[in-house]
Amino acid sequence: MRKNIVAGNWKMNKTLQEGIALAKELDGALASEKQNCDVIICTPFIHLASVTPLVNPVKIGVGAENCADKESGAYTGEVSAAMVASTGAKYVILGHSERRAYYHETVEILDAKVKLALTHGLTPIFCIGEVLEEREANKQNEVVATQLASVFSLSKEDFSKIVLAYEPVWAIGTGKTASPAQAQEIHAFIRSLVAEKYGKEVADDCSILYGGSCKPSNAKELFANPDVDGGLIGGAALSVADFKGIIDAFN
Ligand code: PGA
């Protein structure tokens, strides 16, 4: 059975003290209720070691927003998958459009990162999605198929461990959301590609999250689609009221 997941992506926001306060507040807000989805928070690297022991691991999984494409060694400023895992974090966002666009992460780099994350027991949340011009040219299926192909080098067993996130770049941080119908259409297409490659069972079990200006007011409609298994949340993950509003879309 695939999981419903609401994952927050804090991006480059919050000082350590603010991040600790946000994590504590979220932990408190979720303490007394049962959630109908897995909840994950992906934080800047420096927050991980402090935030991980603060939250109830049964309620909240913690993840990084990136990891290095090398195992270890002379790579000044990088943080390895092993280091992320050593904090108790269980997830890592990889292939986010901001990393692809601003830090020039190529298919080869992402391939190395995904494999290292899996080697160190982290669950990659692998992001794919088209830019506005590609959507306007009706090329979104082609684009996501190409991006997805970079994780299709994984064995069936390894692919079964990853979470996918469809994030149309034109919807990220813009206030423009894909319509529920647009989301369902492309999520179903993504699942069909997974089925072609790994078979129906793997495809049925694969969680495919939607990301891009998801908020409490549109989450329920988006998540009601059969192929939308939750969300990857940026801006709205920085407020407990908004993030919880999205989590509650599954209640
Ligand atoms: P947003 O970001 O919710 O602020 O649009 C989503 C993301 O980039 O993961």
Tab-separated table of C-alpha atoms and ligand atoms in Angstrom:
chain	number	residue	atom	x	y	z
A	1	MET	CA	0.000	0.000	0.000
A	2	ARG	CA	1.378	3.390	-0.886
A	3	LYS	CA	1.680	6.049	1.759
A	4	ASN	CA	0.114	9.470	1.883
A	5	ILE	CA	2.802	11.970	2.801
A	6	VAL	CA	2.943	15.663	3.610
A	7	ALA	CA	6.561	16.837	3.511
A	8	GLY	CA	7.797	20.318	4.320
A	9	ASN	CA	10.742	21.878	2.516
A	10	TRP	CA	12.034	24.731	4.624
A	11	LYS	CA	14.536	25.786	1.933
A	12	MET	CA	17.022	28.459	3.109
A	13	ASN	CA	14.775	29.826	5.836
A	14	LYS	CA	14.973	29.947	9.643
A	15	THR	CA	17.979	30.378	11.889
A	16	LEU	CA	18.807	27.391	14.077
A	17	GLN	CA	16.820	28.871	16.982
A	18	GLU	CA	13.814	29.631	14.761
A	19	GLY	CA	13.976	26.158	13.246
A	20	ILE	CA	14.047	24.504	16.662
A	21	ALA	CA	11.041	26.600	17.714
A	22	LEU	CA	9.136	25.668	14.531
A	23	ALA	CA	9.874	21.955	14.965
A	24	LYS	CA	8.814	22.053	18.632
A	25	GLU	CA	5.607	23.871	17.775
A	26	LEU	CA	4.759	21.366	15.044
A	27	ASP	CA	5.544	18.435	17.332
A	28	GLY	CA	3.204	19.917	19.940
A	29	ALA	CA	0.458	20.567	17.406
A	30	LEU	CA	0.531	16.960	16.174
A	31	ALA	CA	0.967	15.319	19.588
A	32	SER	CA	-2.644	14.770	20.538
A	33	GLU	CA	-4.152	13.875	17.152
A	34	LYS	CA	-3.856	10.932	14.838
A	35	GLN	CA	-2.664	11.814	11.331
A	36	ASN	CA	-3.842	10.020	8.233
A	37	CYS	CA	-0.556	10.661	6.489
A	38	ASP	CA	3.178	10.541	7.160
A	39	VAL	CA	4.584	13.937	8.073
A	40	ILE	CA	8.140	14.902	7.141
A	41	ILE	CA	10.118	18.091	7.636
A	42	CYS	CA	13.165	18.718	5.455
A	43	THR	CA	15.419	21.318	7.020
A	44	PRO	CA	18.729	23.026	6.308
A	45	PHE	CA	21.726	20.827	7.175
A	46	ILE	CA	22.670	22.720	10.311
A	47	HIS	CA	19.224	22.156	11.846
A	48	LEU	CA	19.185	18.389	11.434
A	49	ALA	CA	21.134	17.263	14.494
A	50	SER	CA	19.115	19.565	16.758
A	51	VAL	CA	15.674	18.985	15.258
A	52	THR	CA	15.806	15.187	14.885
A	53	PRO	CA	15.875	14.362	18.622
A	54	LEU	CA	13.264	17.047	19.365
A	55	VAL	CA	10.374	15.556	17.433
A	56	ASN	CA	8.449	12.359	18.052
A	57	PRO	CA	9.801	10.025	15.344
A	58	VAL	CA	6.462	8.208	15.211
A	59	LYS	CA	4.773	11.450	14.159
A	60	ILE	CA	7.422	13.365	12.248
A	61	GLY	CA	10.234	12.184	9.979
A	62	VAL	CA	13.146	14.523	9.416
A	63	GLY	CA	15.072	14.984	6.197
A	64	ALA	CA	17.715	17.096	4.486
A	65	GLU	CA	17.176	19.262	1.415
A	66	ASN	CA	20.246	17.968	-0.409
A	67	CYS	CA	23.347	15.815	-0.005
A	68	ALA	CA	26.704	15.534	-1.725
A	69	ASP	CA	27.331	13.485	-4.852
A	70	LYS	CA	30.547	12.115	-3.318
A	71	GLU	CA	31.023	9.639	-0.490
A	72	SER	CA	33.579	11.634	1.542
A	73	GLY	CA	36.859	13.491	1.294
A	74	ALA	CA	38.212	16.786	0.000
A	75	TYR	CA	34.955	18.467	-1.082
A	76	THR	CA	34.978	21.676	0.931
A	77	GLY	CA	31.551	22.823	2.013
A	78	GLU	CA	29.708	19.645	1.057
A	79	VAL	CA	27.624	17.414	3.357
A	80	SER	CA	27.533	13.696	2.634
A	81	ALA	CA	24.600	11.307	2.763
A	82	ALA	CA	26.381	9.451	5.589
A	83	MET	CA	26.587	12.684	7.607
A	84	VAL	CA	22.891	13.378	7.046
A	85	ALA	CA	22.017	9.845	8.163
A	86	SER	CA	24.247	10.178	11.244
A	87	THR	CA	21.945	12.937	12.579
A	88	GLY	CA	19.020	10.515	12.640
A	89	ALA	CA	17.445	12.068	9.534
A	90	LYS	CA	15.663	9.567	7.310
A	91	TYR	CA	14.920	11.504	4.117
A	92	VAL	CA	16.606	13.738	1.584
A	93	ILE	CA	15.084	15.910	-1.132
A	94	LEU	CA	16.991	15.421	-4.393
A	95	GLY	CA	16.548	16.953	-7.834
A	96	HIS	CA	14.619	19.977	-6.614
A	97	SER	CA	14.197	22.456	-9.469
A	98	GLU	CA	16.085	25.120	-7.496
A	99	ARG	CA	19.106	22.809	-7.241
A	100	ARG	CA	18.833	21.891	-10.916
A	101	ALA	CA	18.515	25.537	-12.010
A	102	TYR	CA	20.802	27.456	-9.630
A	103	TYR	CA	23.407	24.813	-8.796
A	104	HIS	CA	23.478	23.104	-12.185
A	105	GLU	CA	22.729	19.617	-10.915
A	106	THR	CA	22.917	17.306	-13.887
A	107	VAL	CA	21.503	13.850	-14.446
A	108	GLU	CA	24.925	12.359	-13.557
A	109	ILE	CA	25.172	14.329	-10.303
A	110	LEU	CA	21.614	13.379	-9.314
A	111	ASP	CA	22.235	9.754	-10.151
A	112	ALA	CA	25.237	9.739	-7.774
A	113	LYS	CA	23.288	11.524	-5.029
A	114	VAL	CA	20.303	9.170	-5.217
A	115	LYS	CA	22.554	6.113	-5.052
A	116	LEU	CA	24.578	7.464	-2.106
A	117	ALA	CA	21.387	8.402	-0.249
A	118	LEU	CA	20.052	4.865	-0.686
A	119	THR	CA	23.394	3.335	0.325
A	120	HIS	CA	23.190	5.246	3.600
A	121	GLY	CA	19.597	4.292	4.307
A	122	LEU	CA	18.001	7.622	3.396
A	123	THR	CA	14.756	7.819	1.444
A	124	PRO	CA	15.192	10.183	-1.498
A	125	ILE	CA	12.259	12.464	-2.282
A	126	PHE	CA	13.059	12.863	-5.959
A	127	CYS	CA	11.615	15.950	-7.667
A	128	ILE	CA	10.653	16.339	-11.299
A	129	GLY	CA	8.661	18.991	-13.127
A	130	GLU	CA	8.561	21.253	-16.167
A	131	VAL	CA	9.099	25.016	-16.507
A	132	LEU	CA	6.401	27.351	-17.809
A	133	GLU	CA	7.615	27.435	-21.421
A	134	GLU	CA	7.595	23.645	-21.525
A	135	ARG	CA	4.026	23.550	-20.155
A	136	GLU	CA	2.939	26.176	-22.683
A	137	ALA	CA	4.484	24.113	-25.481
A	138	ASN	CA	2.640	21.062	-24.097
A	139	LYS	CA	5.975	19.315	-23.472
A	140	GLN	CA	5.413	18.506	-19.780
A	141	ASN	CA	5.089	14.756	-20.316
A	142	GLU	CA	8.283	14.620	-22.337
A	143	VAL	CA	10.149	16.615	-19.673
A	144	VAL	CA	9.041	14.543	-16.698
A	145	ALA	CA	9.726	11.323	-18.622
A	146	THR	CA	13.313	12.453	-19.265
A	147	GLN	CA	13.828	13.519	-15.648
A	148	LEU	CA	12.333	10.289	-14.364
A	149	ALA	CA	14.627	8.269	-16.620
A	150	SER	CA	17.522	9.341	-14.397
A	151	VAL	CA	16.168	7.215	-11.537
A	152	PHE	CA	15.211	4.356	-13.851
A	153	SER	CA	18.780	3.064	-13.600
A	154	LEU	CA	17.871	1.877	-10.089
A	155	SER	CA	17.083	-1.741	-9.391
A	156	LYS	CA	13.425	-2.519	-8.720
A	157	GLU	CA	14.238	-2.963	-5.042
A	158	ASP	CA	15.942	0.432	-4.786
A	159	PHE	CA	13.314	2.251	-6.827
A	160	SER	CA	10.674	0.909	-4.446
A	161	LYS	CA	12.347	2.869	-1.642
A	162	ILE	CA	12.088	6.313	-3.219
A	163	VAL	CA	9.306	8.902	-3.100
A	164	LEU	CA	8.551	11.017	-6.180
A	165	ALA	CA	7.446	14.635	-6.160
A	166	TYR	CA	5.945	16.309	-9.206
A	167	GLU	CA	6.628	20.021	-8.901
A	168	PRO	CA	5.768	22.184	-11.903
A	169	VAL	CA	8.395	24.928	-11.714
A	170	TRP	CA	5.821	27.556	-12.693
A	171	ALA	CA	3.858	26.746	-9.541
A	172	ILE	CA	6.741	26.864	-7.038
A	173	GLY	CA	6.528	29.903	-4.809
A	174	THR	CA	4.391	31.724	-7.370
A	175	GLY	CA	0.947	31.321	-5.838
A	176	LYS	CA	-0.089	29.582	-9.081
A	177	THR	CA	-1.119	25.998	-8.425
A	178	ALA	CA	-1.651	23.226	-10.937
A	179	SER	CA	-5.373	22.531	-11.115
A	180	PRO	CA	-6.443	19.242	-9.521
A	181	ALA	CA	-7.131	17.942	-13.043
A	182	GLN	CA	-3.681	18.968	-14.316
A	183	ALA	CA	-2.060	17.340	-11.280
A	184	GLN	CA	-4.038	14.114	-11.654
A	185	GLU	CA	-3.306	13.881	-15.377
A	186	ILE	CA	0.460	14.123	-15.022
A	187	HIS	CA	0.630	12.049	-11.818
A	188	ALA	CA	-1.230	9.262	-13.636
A	189	PHE	CA	1.219	9.604	-16.525
A	190	ILE	CA	4.200	9.401	-14.136
A	191	ARG	CA	2.703	6.310	-12.510
A	192	SER	CA	2.189	4.730	-15.926
A	193	LEU	CA	5.892	5.241	-16.706
A	194	VAL	CA	6.830	3.583	-13.410
A	195	ALA	CA	4.479	0.692	-14.244
A	196	GLU	CA	6.044	0.262	-17.682
A	197	LYS	CA	9.520	0.138	-16.180
A	198	TYR	CA	9.019	-1.731	-12.880
A	199	GLY	CA	5.558	-3.276	-13.118
A	200	LYS	CA	2.130	-2.434	-11.748
A	201	GLU	CA	2.833	-3.423	-8.152
A	202	VAL	CA	5.805	-1.070	-7.776
A	203	ALA	CA	3.839	1.706	-9.500
A	204	ASP	CA	0.827	1.208	-7.241
A	205	ASP	CA	3.052	1.381	-4.154
A	206	CYS	CA	4.951	4.497	-5.259
A	207	SER	CA	4.000	7.713	-3.427
A	208	ILE	CA	3.848	10.658	-5.855
A	209	LEU	CA	3.601	14.024	-4.103
A	210	TYR	CA	2.458	17.283	-5.647
A	211	GLY	CA	4.437	20.461	-4.955
A	212	GLY	CA	3.959	24.064	-5.950
A	213	SER	CA	1.976	26.665	-3.984
A	214	CYS	CA	0.103	23.989	-2.073
A	215	LYS	CA	-1.817	25.499	0.845
A	216	PRO	CA	-4.623	24.571	3.243
A	217	SER	CA	-7.205	26.025	0.843
A	218	ASN	CA	-6.244	23.834	-2.128
A	219	ALA	CA	-4.685	20.735	-0.521
A	220	LYS	CA	-7.889	18.760	-0.094
A	221	GLU	CA	-8.872	19.108	-3.747
A	222	LEU	CA	-5.386	18.198	-4.943
A	223	PHE	CA	-4.999	15.211	-2.585
A	224	ALA	CA	-8.464	13.904	-3.473
A	225	ASN	CA	-7.075	12.740	-6.827
A	226	PRO	CA	-6.336	9.014	-6.968
A	227	ASP	CA	-2.737	9.527	-8.132
A	228	VAL	CA	-1.824	12.452	-5.854
A	229	ASP	CA	-0.470	10.948	-2.646
A	230	GLY	CA	0.266	14.133	-0.739
A	231	GLY	CA	2.410	17.207	-1.067
A	232	LEU	CA	5.872	18.705	-0.906
A	233	ILE	CA	5.292	22.036	0.760
A	234	GLY	CA	7.573	25.070	0.658
A	235	GLY	CA	6.225	28.402	1.897
A	236	ALA	CA	3.288	26.931	3.795
A	237	ALA	CA	5.627	24.617	5.767
A	238	LEU	CA	7.084	27.643	7.557
A	239	SER	CA	3.893	28.194	9.538
A	240	VAL	CA	2.523	25.454	11.781
A	241	ALA	CA	-1.057	26.619	11.191
A	242	ASP	CA	-0.682	26.343	7.402
A	243	PHE	CA	1.331	23.116	7.451
A	244	LYS	CA	-1.130	21.480	9.822
A	245	GLY	CA	-3.989	22.733	7.655
A	246	ILE	CA	-2.442	20.796	4.759
A	247	ILE	CA	-1.848	17.680	6.906
A	248	ASP	CA	-5.491	17.877	7.982
A	249	ALA	CA	-6.585	17.692	4.334
A	250	PHE	CA	-6.193	13.915	4.841
A	251	ASN	CA	-8.498	13.837	7.864
B	1	PGA	P1	6.092	26.233	-2.518
B	1	PGA	O1	7.400	25.351	-2.769
B	1	PGA	O2	5.129	25.406	-1.737
B	1	PGA	O3	6.577	27.431	-1.766
B	1	PGA	O4	5.536	26.592	-3.880
B	1	PGA	C1	7.320	23.968	-3.005
B	1	PGA	C2	8.708	23.391	-3.203
B	1	PGA	O5	9.544	24.030	-3.855
B	1	PGA	O6	9.012	22.288	-2.708
